[in-house]
Amino acid sequence: MISKKYANDYEIERIEDPNGKSKQKIVYKGKYFDFSASEEEIRATGKRIAIISAISWAAYLLPLWIESSAARTFFIIIPHAFLAVPLFLVSMLAWALLRVKPPLTREQNDRFRGRPSLTAMLIALFAGIASAGFLIRLTDVSSLTFPGDAIFFVCDLTLLFLVYLLFRHKERIASYELGG
């Protein structure tokens, strides 16, 4: 199903088969786009984003497996739990970049143009809130479990660093409209 925004990019054509039956076929009539970089560079960027995604998932899951007081503090664990959504979007972006074949439709182009910014912003927001919550939690030093809490904090800081890498890769998947 396509959204209303892209509905005008498609038309229904009626085709008559050799038996005389009329069939309907959906045909894309909108603008096409291509990446500014070569196909090899796009694949390499997809591989880099896949590595970023794998490291992000490790930094997300590791604190949940280790005993820490941060994992039992709601204003730290709730934002950390919400990180699953943007991490899933990063994984989808990597998968799409590894499988994409130009030319792109307008819908595909909009996804590639907007997804890195959206996911990086959401990761920065949730990891930043969790890190700020951890810093607030430091005021009660007596209840900290140092190895687990330190790992939790380092993993959230790692996620914040990966946001920078996502923003760096955003320019590598820039696109332009094909002539016509």
CSV table of C-alpha atoms in Angstrom, one decimal:
chain,number,residue,atom,x,y,z
A,1,MET,CA,0.0,0.0,0.0
A,2,ILE,CA,1.3,3.4,-0.8
A,3,SER,CA,0.6,6.6,1.0
A,4,LYS,CA,-1.4,9.5,-0.4
A,5,LYS,CA,1.7,11.5,-0.9
A,6,TYR,CA,2.9,9.1,-3.6
A,7,ALA,CA,-0.4,8.1,-5.1
A,8,ASN,CA,-0.1,10.5,-8.0
A,9,ASP,CA,3.2,8.8,-9.0
A,10,TYR,CA,1.3,5.7,-10.1
A,11,GLU,CA,-1.3,5.1,-12.8
A,12,ILE,CA,-3.4,2.1,-13.5
A,13,GLU,CA,-3.1,0.8,-17.1
A,14,ARG,CA,-5.6,-1.6,-18.6
A,15,ILE,CA,-4.0,-4.3,-20.7
A,16,GLU,CA,-5.9,-6.9,-22.8
A,17,ASP,CA,-4.3,-10.3,-22.8
A,18,PRO,CA,-4.5,-12.7,-25.8
A,19,ASN,CA,-7.7,-14.3,-24.4
A,20,GLY,CA,-9.5,-11.0,-24.5
A,21,LYS,CA,-9.6,-10.5,-20.7
A,22,SER,CA,-8.8,-7.0,-19.4
A,23,LYS,CA,-6.2,-6.8,-16.7
A,24,GLN,CA,-5.1,-3.9,-14.7
A,25,LYS,CA,-1.5,-3.1,-14.0
A,26,ILE,CA,0.0,-0.5,-11.8
A,27,VAL,CA,2.7,1.5,-13.5
A,28,TYR,CA,5.1,4.1,-11.9
A,29,LYS,CA,4.9,7.4,-13.7
A,30,GLY,CA,6.7,9.6,-11.2
A,31,LYS,CA,10.2,11.0,-11.1
A,32,TYR,CA,13.2,8.8,-10.8
A,33,PHE,CA,16.3,9.5,-8.7
A,34,ASP,CA,19.8,8.1,-8.5
A,35,PHE,CA,22.6,8.3,-5.9
A,36,SER,CA,25.3,10.8,-6.3
A,37,ALA,CA,27.9,8.2,-5.4
A,38,SER,CA,28.6,5.1,-7.5
A,39,GLU,CA,26.9,1.8,-6.8
A,40,GLU,CA,30.1,0.4,-5.2
A,41,GLU,CA,30.3,3.3,-2.8
A,42,ILE,CA,26.6,2.9,-1.9
A,43,ARG,CA,27.2,-0.8,-1.1
A,44,ALA,CA,30.3,0.2,1.0
A,45,THR,CA,28.2,2.7,2.8
A,46,GLY,CA,25.6,0.1,3.4
A,47,LYS,CA,28.2,-2.2,4.9
A,48,ARG,CA,29.5,0.5,7.1
A,49,ILE,CA,26.0,1.3,8.3
A,50,ALA,CA,25.4,-2.5,8.9
A,51,ILE,CA,28.5,-2.5,11.1
A,52,ILE,CA,27.3,0.6,12.9
A,53,SER,CA,23.9,-1.2,13.4
A,54,ALA,CA,25.6,-4.3,14.8
A,55,ILE,CA,27.7,-2.3,17.2
A,56,SER,CA,24.6,-0.3,18.2
A,57,TRP,CA,22.6,-3.4,18.9
A,58,ALA,CA,25.5,-4.8,21.0
A,59,ALA,CA,25.6,-1.5,22.9
A,60,TYR,CA,21.9,-1.6,23.4
A,61,LEU,CA,21.6,-5.3,24.6
A,62,LEU,CA,24.8,-5.6,26.7
A,63,PRO,CA,23.6,-3.3,29.5
A,64,LEU,CA,20.4,-5.4,29.7
A,65,TRP,CA,22.3,-8.6,30.4
A,66,ILE,CA,24.6,-7.2,33.1
A,67,GLU,CA,23.4,-6.6,36.7
A,68,SER,CA,23.3,-2.9,37.3
A,69,SER,CA,21.2,-0.4,39.4
A,70,ALA,CA,20.8,1.7,36.3
A,71,ALA,CA,18.8,-1.1,34.6
A,72,ARG,CA,16.4,-0.9,37.6
A,73,THR,CA,16.0,2.9,37.5
A,74,PHE,CA,12.9,3.8,35.4
A,75,PHE,CA,14.2,7.2,34.1
A,76,ILE,CA,17.3,5.4,32.7
A,77,ILE,CA,15.9,2.1,31.5
A,78,ILE,CA,12.7,3.5,29.8
A,79,PRO,CA,14.6,5.8,27.3
A,80,HIS,CA,17.2,3.0,26.9
A,81,ALA,CA,14.3,0.6,26.0
A,82,PHE,CA,12.9,3.0,23.5
A,83,LEU,CA,16.2,2.9,21.6
A,84,ALA,CA,15.0,-0.4,20.0
A,85,VAL,CA,12.9,1.6,17.5
A,86,PRO,CA,15.6,3.8,16.0
A,87,LEU,CA,18.0,0.9,16.1
A,88,PHE,CA,15.6,-1.2,14.1
A,89,LEU,CA,15.3,1.7,11.6
A,90,VAL,CA,19.1,1.8,11.3
A,91,SER,CA,19.1,-2.0,10.5
A,92,MET,CA,16.4,-1.5,7.9
A,93,LEU,CA,18.5,1.4,6.3
A,94,ALA,CA,21.5,-0.9,6.1
A,95,TRP,CA,19.5,-3.7,4.6
A,96,ALA,CA,17.9,-1.4,2.1
A,97,LEU,CA,21.3,0.1,1.1
A,98,LEU,CA,22.8,-3.3,0.5
A,99,ARG,CA,19.8,-4.3,-1.7
A,100,VAL,CA,18.9,-1.1,-3.6
A,101,LYS,CA,19.1,-1.0,-7.3
A,102,PRO,CA,18.9,2.4,-9.0
A,103,PRO,CA,16.9,4.2,-10.3
A,104,LEU,CA,14.9,5.1,-7.2
A,105,THR,CA,11.3,6.0,-7.0
A,106,ARG,CA,10.4,9.2,-5.2
A,107,GLU,CA,9.2,7.2,-2.2
A,108,GLN,CA,12.5,5.3,-1.9
A,109,ASN,CA,14.5,8.5,-2.3
A,110,ASP,CA,12.5,10.2,0.5
A,111,ARG,CA,13.2,7.2,2.7
A,112,PHE,CA,17.0,7.3,2.0
A,113,ARG,CA,17.1,11.0,2.5
A,114,GLY,CA,15.1,11.2,5.8
A,115,ARG,CA,15.9,8.0,7.6
A,116,PRO,CA,19.5,8.6,8.7
A,117,SER,CA,18.6,12.0,10.2
A,118,LEU,CA,15.5,10.7,11.9
A,119,THR,CA,17.3,7.6,13.4
A,120,ALA,CA,20.3,9.6,14.5
A,121,MET,CA,18.1,12.2,16.2
A,122,LEU,CA,16.0,9.6,18.0
A,123,ILE,CA,19.1,7.7,19.1
A,124,ALA,CA,20.7,10.9,20.3
A,125,LEU,CA,17.5,11.8,22.2
A,126,PHE,CA,17.0,8.5,23.9
A,127,ALA,CA,20.6,7.7,24.6
A,128,GLY,CA,21.1,11.3,25.8
A,129,ILE,CA,18.1,11.1,28.2
A,130,ALA,CA,19.4,7.7,29.5
A,131,SER,CA,22.9,9.2,30.0
A,132,ALA,CA,21.6,12.2,31.7
A,133,GLY,CA,19.5,10.0,34.0
A,134,PHE,CA,22.6,8.0,34.8
A,135,LEU,CA,24.4,11.2,35.7
A,136,ILE,CA,21.5,12.1,38.0
A,137,ARG,CA,21.7,8.6,39.5
A,138,LEU,CA,25.4,9.2,40.3
A,139,THR,CA,24.2,11.5,43.2
A,140,ASP,CA,23.3,8.3,45.1
A,141,VAL,CA,26.7,6.5,45.0
A,142,SER,CA,25.8,4.0,47.7
A,143,SER,CA,23.3,2.1,45.5
A,144,LEU,CA,25.6,1.9,42.4
A,145,THR,CA,26.9,-1.4,41.2
A,146,PHE,CA,30.1,-0.2,39.6
A,147,PRO,CA,30.9,-2.7,36.9
A,148,GLY,CA,27.3,-3.0,35.7
A,149,ASP,CA,26.6,0.7,35.9
A,150,ALA,CA,29.9,1.7,34.2
A,151,ILE,CA,29.1,-0.7,31.3
A,152,PHE,CA,25.6,0.8,31.0
A,153,PHE,CA,27.0,4.3,30.9
A,154,VAL,CA,29.7,3.4,28.4
A,155,CYS,CA,27.3,1.7,26.1
A,156,ASP,CA,25.0,4.7,26.1
A,157,LEU,CA,28.0,7.0,25.3
A,158,THR,CA,28.9,4.5,22.5
A,159,LEU,CA,25.4,5.0,21.1
A,160,LEU,CA,25.9,8.7,21.2
A,161,PHE,CA,29.2,8.4,19.3
A,162,LEU,CA,27.5,6.2,16.7
A,163,VAL,CA,25.0,9.1,16.1
A,164,TYR,CA,28.0,11.1,14.8
A,165,LEU,CA,28.9,8.3,12.5
A,166,LEU,CA,25.4,8.1,11.1
A,167,PHE,CA,25.3,11.8,10.4
A,168,ARG,CA,28.7,11.4,8.6
A,169,HIS,CA,27.2,8.7,6.4
A,170,LYS,CA,24.1,10.7,5.5
A,171,GLU,CA,26.0,12.8,2.9
A,172,ARG,CA,27.3,9.6,1.3
A,173,ILE,CA,23.8,8.5,0.2
A,174,ALA,CA,22.8,11.8,-1.3
A,175,SER,CA,20.7,11.6,-4.5
A,176,TYR,CA,19.7,13.7,-7.5
A,177,GLU,CA,16.7,13.7,-9.8
A,178,LEU,CA,17.3,12.0,-13.2
A,179,GLY,CA,16.6,14.2,-16.2
A,180,GLY,CA,13.2,14.4,-17.7
